[in-house]
């Protein structure tokens, strides 16, 4: 059984998708053992509580230095003994000590088709505002492994979403979550739980083994 820790900052709709897919068997052989939020009031913690999953808040605000937060964050992870760490709407850059402690075991969902509209400053609604401003006709979401940079690790799954004429950024964000994020993040967890994601360290790419 893959032990999964999910890190959140906001509404937790991606967390909810993982909870629901574990419950209906779409995600096989995996269990969320802890939810960690950097925000005390994140509704994602309510979702965890409702699902009977232990949730804790580890906020940089509660520590006198970033280094102390980084160590506390890693302690919060280590205690749960995760096989996989899932960043689901988590708005804190993962500290180097955590990336080093969990090589190839941290994944993130980004609301665009990486390498488009990603990296520093591209999060939440801003991603969709940038896509609309550029006039792209297709966007989507990406699940990727996390390395020491932002949104730059090996890509695992992507799913494209058409952009209808005149859609607002808010409606596009919902469309991308509904049609892409809430589908590919659970799918990636299931593939990893089945041992079907092969990470090629040399080329920094992944291969998905057949069922
Ligand atoms: C979404 O835009 C998601 O793409 C991004 O964080 C935002 C909130 O996600 N990763 P959630 O509802 O908290 O899962």
Coordinates of C-alpha atoms and ligand atoms in Angstrom, one line a residue:
X1 CA 0.0 0.0 0.0
X2 CA 1.6 3.3 -1.1
X3 CA 1.7 5.8 1.8
X4 CA 0.8 9.2 0.4
X5 CA 1.1 12.6 2.0
X6 CA -0.7 15.4 0.3
X7 CA 0.4 19.0 0.8
X8 CA -2.2 21.8 0.3
X9 CA -2.7 25.5 0.6
X10 CA -6.2 26.3 -0.4
X11 CA -9.6 24.9 -1.3
X12 CA -8.4 21.3 -1.7
X13 CA -10.3 20.3 -4.8
X14 CA -7.4 18.3 -6.0
X15 CA -7.1 16.6 -2.6
X16 CA -10.8 15.8 -2.8
X17 CA -10.3 14.2 -6.2
X18 CA -7.6 12.0 -4.7
X19 CA -9.8 11.1 -1.7
X20 CA -12.8 10.3 -4.0
X21 CA -10.7 8.2 -6.4
X22 CA -9.1 6.2 -3.6
X23 CA -12.7 5.6 -2.3
X24 CA -14.0 4.4 -5.6
X25 CA -11.0 2.2 -6.4
X26 CA -9.8 4.3 -9.4
X27 CA -6.6 4.7 -7.4
X28 CA -5.5 1.3 -6.4
X29 CA -3.1 0.3 -3.6
X30 CA -2.6 3.8 -2.1
X31 CA -3.7 5.5 1.1
X32 CA -3.5 9.2 2.1
X33 CA -1.8 9.0 5.6
X34 CA -1.5 12.7 6.3
X35 CA -2.4 16.1 4.8
X36 CA -0.1 19.0 5.5
X37 CA -1.2 22.6 4.9
X38 CA 0.9 25.8 5.2
X39 CA -2.4 27.7 5.9
X40 CA -4.4 27.2 9.1
X41 CA -7.7 28.1 7.4
X42 CA -7.2 26.1 4.2
X43 CA -10.6 24.4 3.4
X44 CA -8.5 21.4 2.3
X45 CA -8.0 20.7 6.0
X46 CA -11.7 20.5 6.5
X47 CA -11.9 18.0 3.6
X48 CA -9.2 15.9 5.2
X49 CA -11.0 15.9 8.6
X50 CA -14.3 14.9 6.9
X51 CA -12.5 12.0 5.2
X52 CA -10.9 10.9 8.6
X53 CA -7.4 11.8 7.4
X54 CA -5.0 13.4 9.9
X55 CA -4.3 17.0 8.9
X56 CA -1.7 19.4 10.3
X57 CA -0.7 23.0 9.6
X58 CA 3.0 23.7 9.3
X59 CA 3.2 27.4 8.4
X60 CA 6.4 29.5 7.8
X61 CA 4.7 32.2 9.9
X62 CA 5.1 30.0 13.0
X63 CA 8.9 29.8 12.7
X64 CA 11.5 32.5 13.4
X65 CA 13.5 31.5 10.2
X66 CA 13.0 29.8 6.9
X67 CA 15.5 27.2 7.9
X68 CA 13.5 26.3 11.0
X69 CA 10.3 26.0 8.8
X70 CA 12.2 23.8 6.3
X71 CA 13.3 21.5 9.1
X72 CA 9.8 21.4 10.7
X73 CA 8.2 20.8 7.2
X74 CA 10.6 17.8 6.7
X75 CA 9.8 16.5 10.2
X76 CA 6.1 16.7 9.4
X77 CA 6.7 14.6 6.3
X78 CA 9.2 12.1 7.9
X79 CA 6.8 11.3 10.7
X80 CA 4.2 10.1 8.2
X81 CA 6.8 7.8 6.5
X82 CA 5.5 8.7 2.9
X83 CA 6.3 6.6 -0.2
X84 CA 4.9 9.6 -2.2
X85 CA 4.4 13.3 -1.5
X86 CA 1.8 15.0 -3.6
X87 CA 1.7 18.8 -3.9
X88 CA -2.0 19.6 -4.6
X89 CA -2.4 23.4 -4.8
X90 CA 0.6 23.8 -2.5
X91 CA 2.0 27.3 -2.8
X92 CA 5.3 26.9 -0.9
X93 CA 8.4 26.0 -2.8
X94 CA 9.6 22.7 -1.5
X95 CA 12.8 23.2 0.5
X96 CA 16.0 21.7 -0.9
X97 CA 16.4 19.5 2.2
X98 CA 13.0 17.8 1.4
X99 CA 13.8 17.4 -2.3
X100 CA 17.1 15.8 -1.3
X101 CA 15.4 13.5 1.3
X102 CA 12.7 12.3 -1.2
X103 CA 14.3 12.0 -4.6
X104 CA 11.8 10.9 -7.3
X105 CA 9.0 10.8 -4.6
X106 CA 7.5 14.2 -4.9
X107 CA 4.9 15.1 -7.6
X108 CA 3.1 18.4 -8.3
X109 CA 0.0 19.4 -10.4
X110 CA 0.5 22.5 -12.5
X111 CA -2.5 24.1 -14.2
X112 CA -0.9 24.5 -17.6
X113 CA 0.9 22.4 -20.3
X114 CA 4.5 22.7 -19.0
X115 CA 6.8 24.3 -20.3
X116 CA 4.2 26.9 -21.0
X117 CA 3.0 29.3 -18.3
X118 CA 5.1 27.9 -15.5
X119 CA 7.9 28.8 -13.1
X120 CA 8.2 31.7 -10.7
X121 CA 5.0 33.8 -10.4
X122 CA 2.8 31.3 -12.4
X123 CA 0.3 29.9 -9.9
X124 CA -3.5 29.8 -9.5
X125 CA -5.5 32.2 -11.5
X126 CA -2.3 34.0 -12.9
X127 CA -1.6 30.9 -15.0
X128 CA -5.0 31.2 -16.8
X129 CA -4.8 35.0 -17.1
X130 CA -1.4 34.5 -18.9
X131 CA -2.8 31.8 -21.2
X132 CA -5.7 34.1 -22.2
X133 CA -3.4 37.1 -22.6
X134 CA -1.1 35.1 -25.0
X135 CA -4.2 33.9 -27.0
X136 CA -3.4 30.2 -26.9
X137 CA -6.2 28.0 -28.1
X138 CA -5.4 25.1 -26.0
X139 CA -4.2 24.8 -22.4
X140 CA -4.4 22.0 -19.8
X141 CA -2.6 20.6 -16.8
X142 CA 0.6 18.7 -16.0
X143 CA 1.7 16.3 -13.3
X144 CA 5.5 16.3 -12.9
X145 CA 8.2 15.2 -10.5
X146 CA 9.5 18.0 -8.3
X147 CA 13.1 18.9 -8.4
X148 CA 14.9 21.8 -6.7
X149 CA 13.5 24.3 -9.2
X150 CA 10.0 25.5 -9.9
X151 CA 7.8 23.4 -12.2
X152 CA 10.9 21.9 -13.9
X153 CA 11.0 18.2 -13.0
X154 CA 10.3 15.3 -15.4
X155 CA 6.7 15.3 -16.8
X156 CA 4.5 12.3 -15.9
X157 CA 1.1 13.1 -17.4
X158 CA -0.5 16.0 -19.3
X159 CA -4.0 16.6 -20.5
X160 CA -5.1 19.3 -22.9
X161 CA -8.2 21.5 -22.5
X162 CA -9.8 23.6 -25.3
X163 CA -10.2 27.3 -24.6
X164 CA -13.6 28.6 -25.8
X165 CA -13.8 32.1 -27.2
X166 CA -14.5 34.7 -24.6
X167 CA -14.1 32.5 -21.5
X168 CA -13.0 34.3 -18.4
X169 CA -9.9 33.3 -16.5
X170 CA -12.0 32.2 -13.5
X171 CA -14.1 29.9 -15.8
X172 CA -11.0 28.6 -17.5
X173 CA -9.5 27.7 -14.1
X174 CA -12.6 25.7 -13.2
X175 CA -12.6 24.0 -16.7
X176 CA -8.9 23.0 -16.4
X177 CA -9.5 21.6 -12.9
X178 CA -12.6 19.7 -13.9
X179 CA -11.4 18.4 -17.3
X180 CA -7.7 17.9 -16.5
X181 CA -6.3 18.3 -12.9
X182 CA -8.9 16.2 -11.1
X183 CA -8.3 13.4 -13.7
X184 CA -4.6 13.3 -14.2
X185 CA -3.4 13.8 -10.6
X186 CA -5.3 10.6 -9.4
X187 CA -4.2 8.8 -12.5
X188 CA -0.5 9.6 -11.8
X189 CA -0.9 8.4 -8.2
X190 CA -2.4 5.1 -9.4
X191 CA 0.4 4.6 -12.0
X192 CA 3.0 5.2 -9.4
X193 CA 1.3 2.9 -6.9
X194 CA 1.3 0.2 -9.7
X195 CA 5.0 0.8 -10.3
X196 CA 4.3 1.8 -13.9
X197 CA 6.2 5.2 -13.9
X198 CA 9.8 4.8 -14.9
X199 CA 12.0 7.9 -14.3
X200 CA 15.0 8.2 -16.6
X201 CA 17.4 10.2 -14.5
X202 CA 19.8 10.8 -17.5
X203 CA 17.2 12.3 -19.9
X204 CA 15.0 13.7 -17.1
X205 CA 12.0 12.1 -18.8
X206 CA 9.5 9.4 -17.7
X207 CA 8.1 6.3 -19.4
X208 CA 4.8 4.7 -18.5
X209 CA 4.9 0.9 -18.5
X210 CA 1.8 -0.8 -20.0
X211 CA -0.9 -2.2 -17.7
Ligands
LIG1 C1 -5.6 25.1 -8.7 O1 -5.5 26.2 -9.6 C2 -4.5 24.1 -9.0 O2 -4.3 24.0 -10.4 C3 -3.3 24.7 -8.4 O3 -3.8 25.2 -7.1 C4 -5.1 25.7 -7.3 C5 -6.0 25.3 -6.2 O4 -6.1 23.9 -6.1 N1 -2.3 23.6 -8.2 P1 -7.0 23.2 -5.0 O5 -8.4 23.4 -5.2 O6 -6.5 23.7 -3.6 O7 -6.6 21.7 -5.2

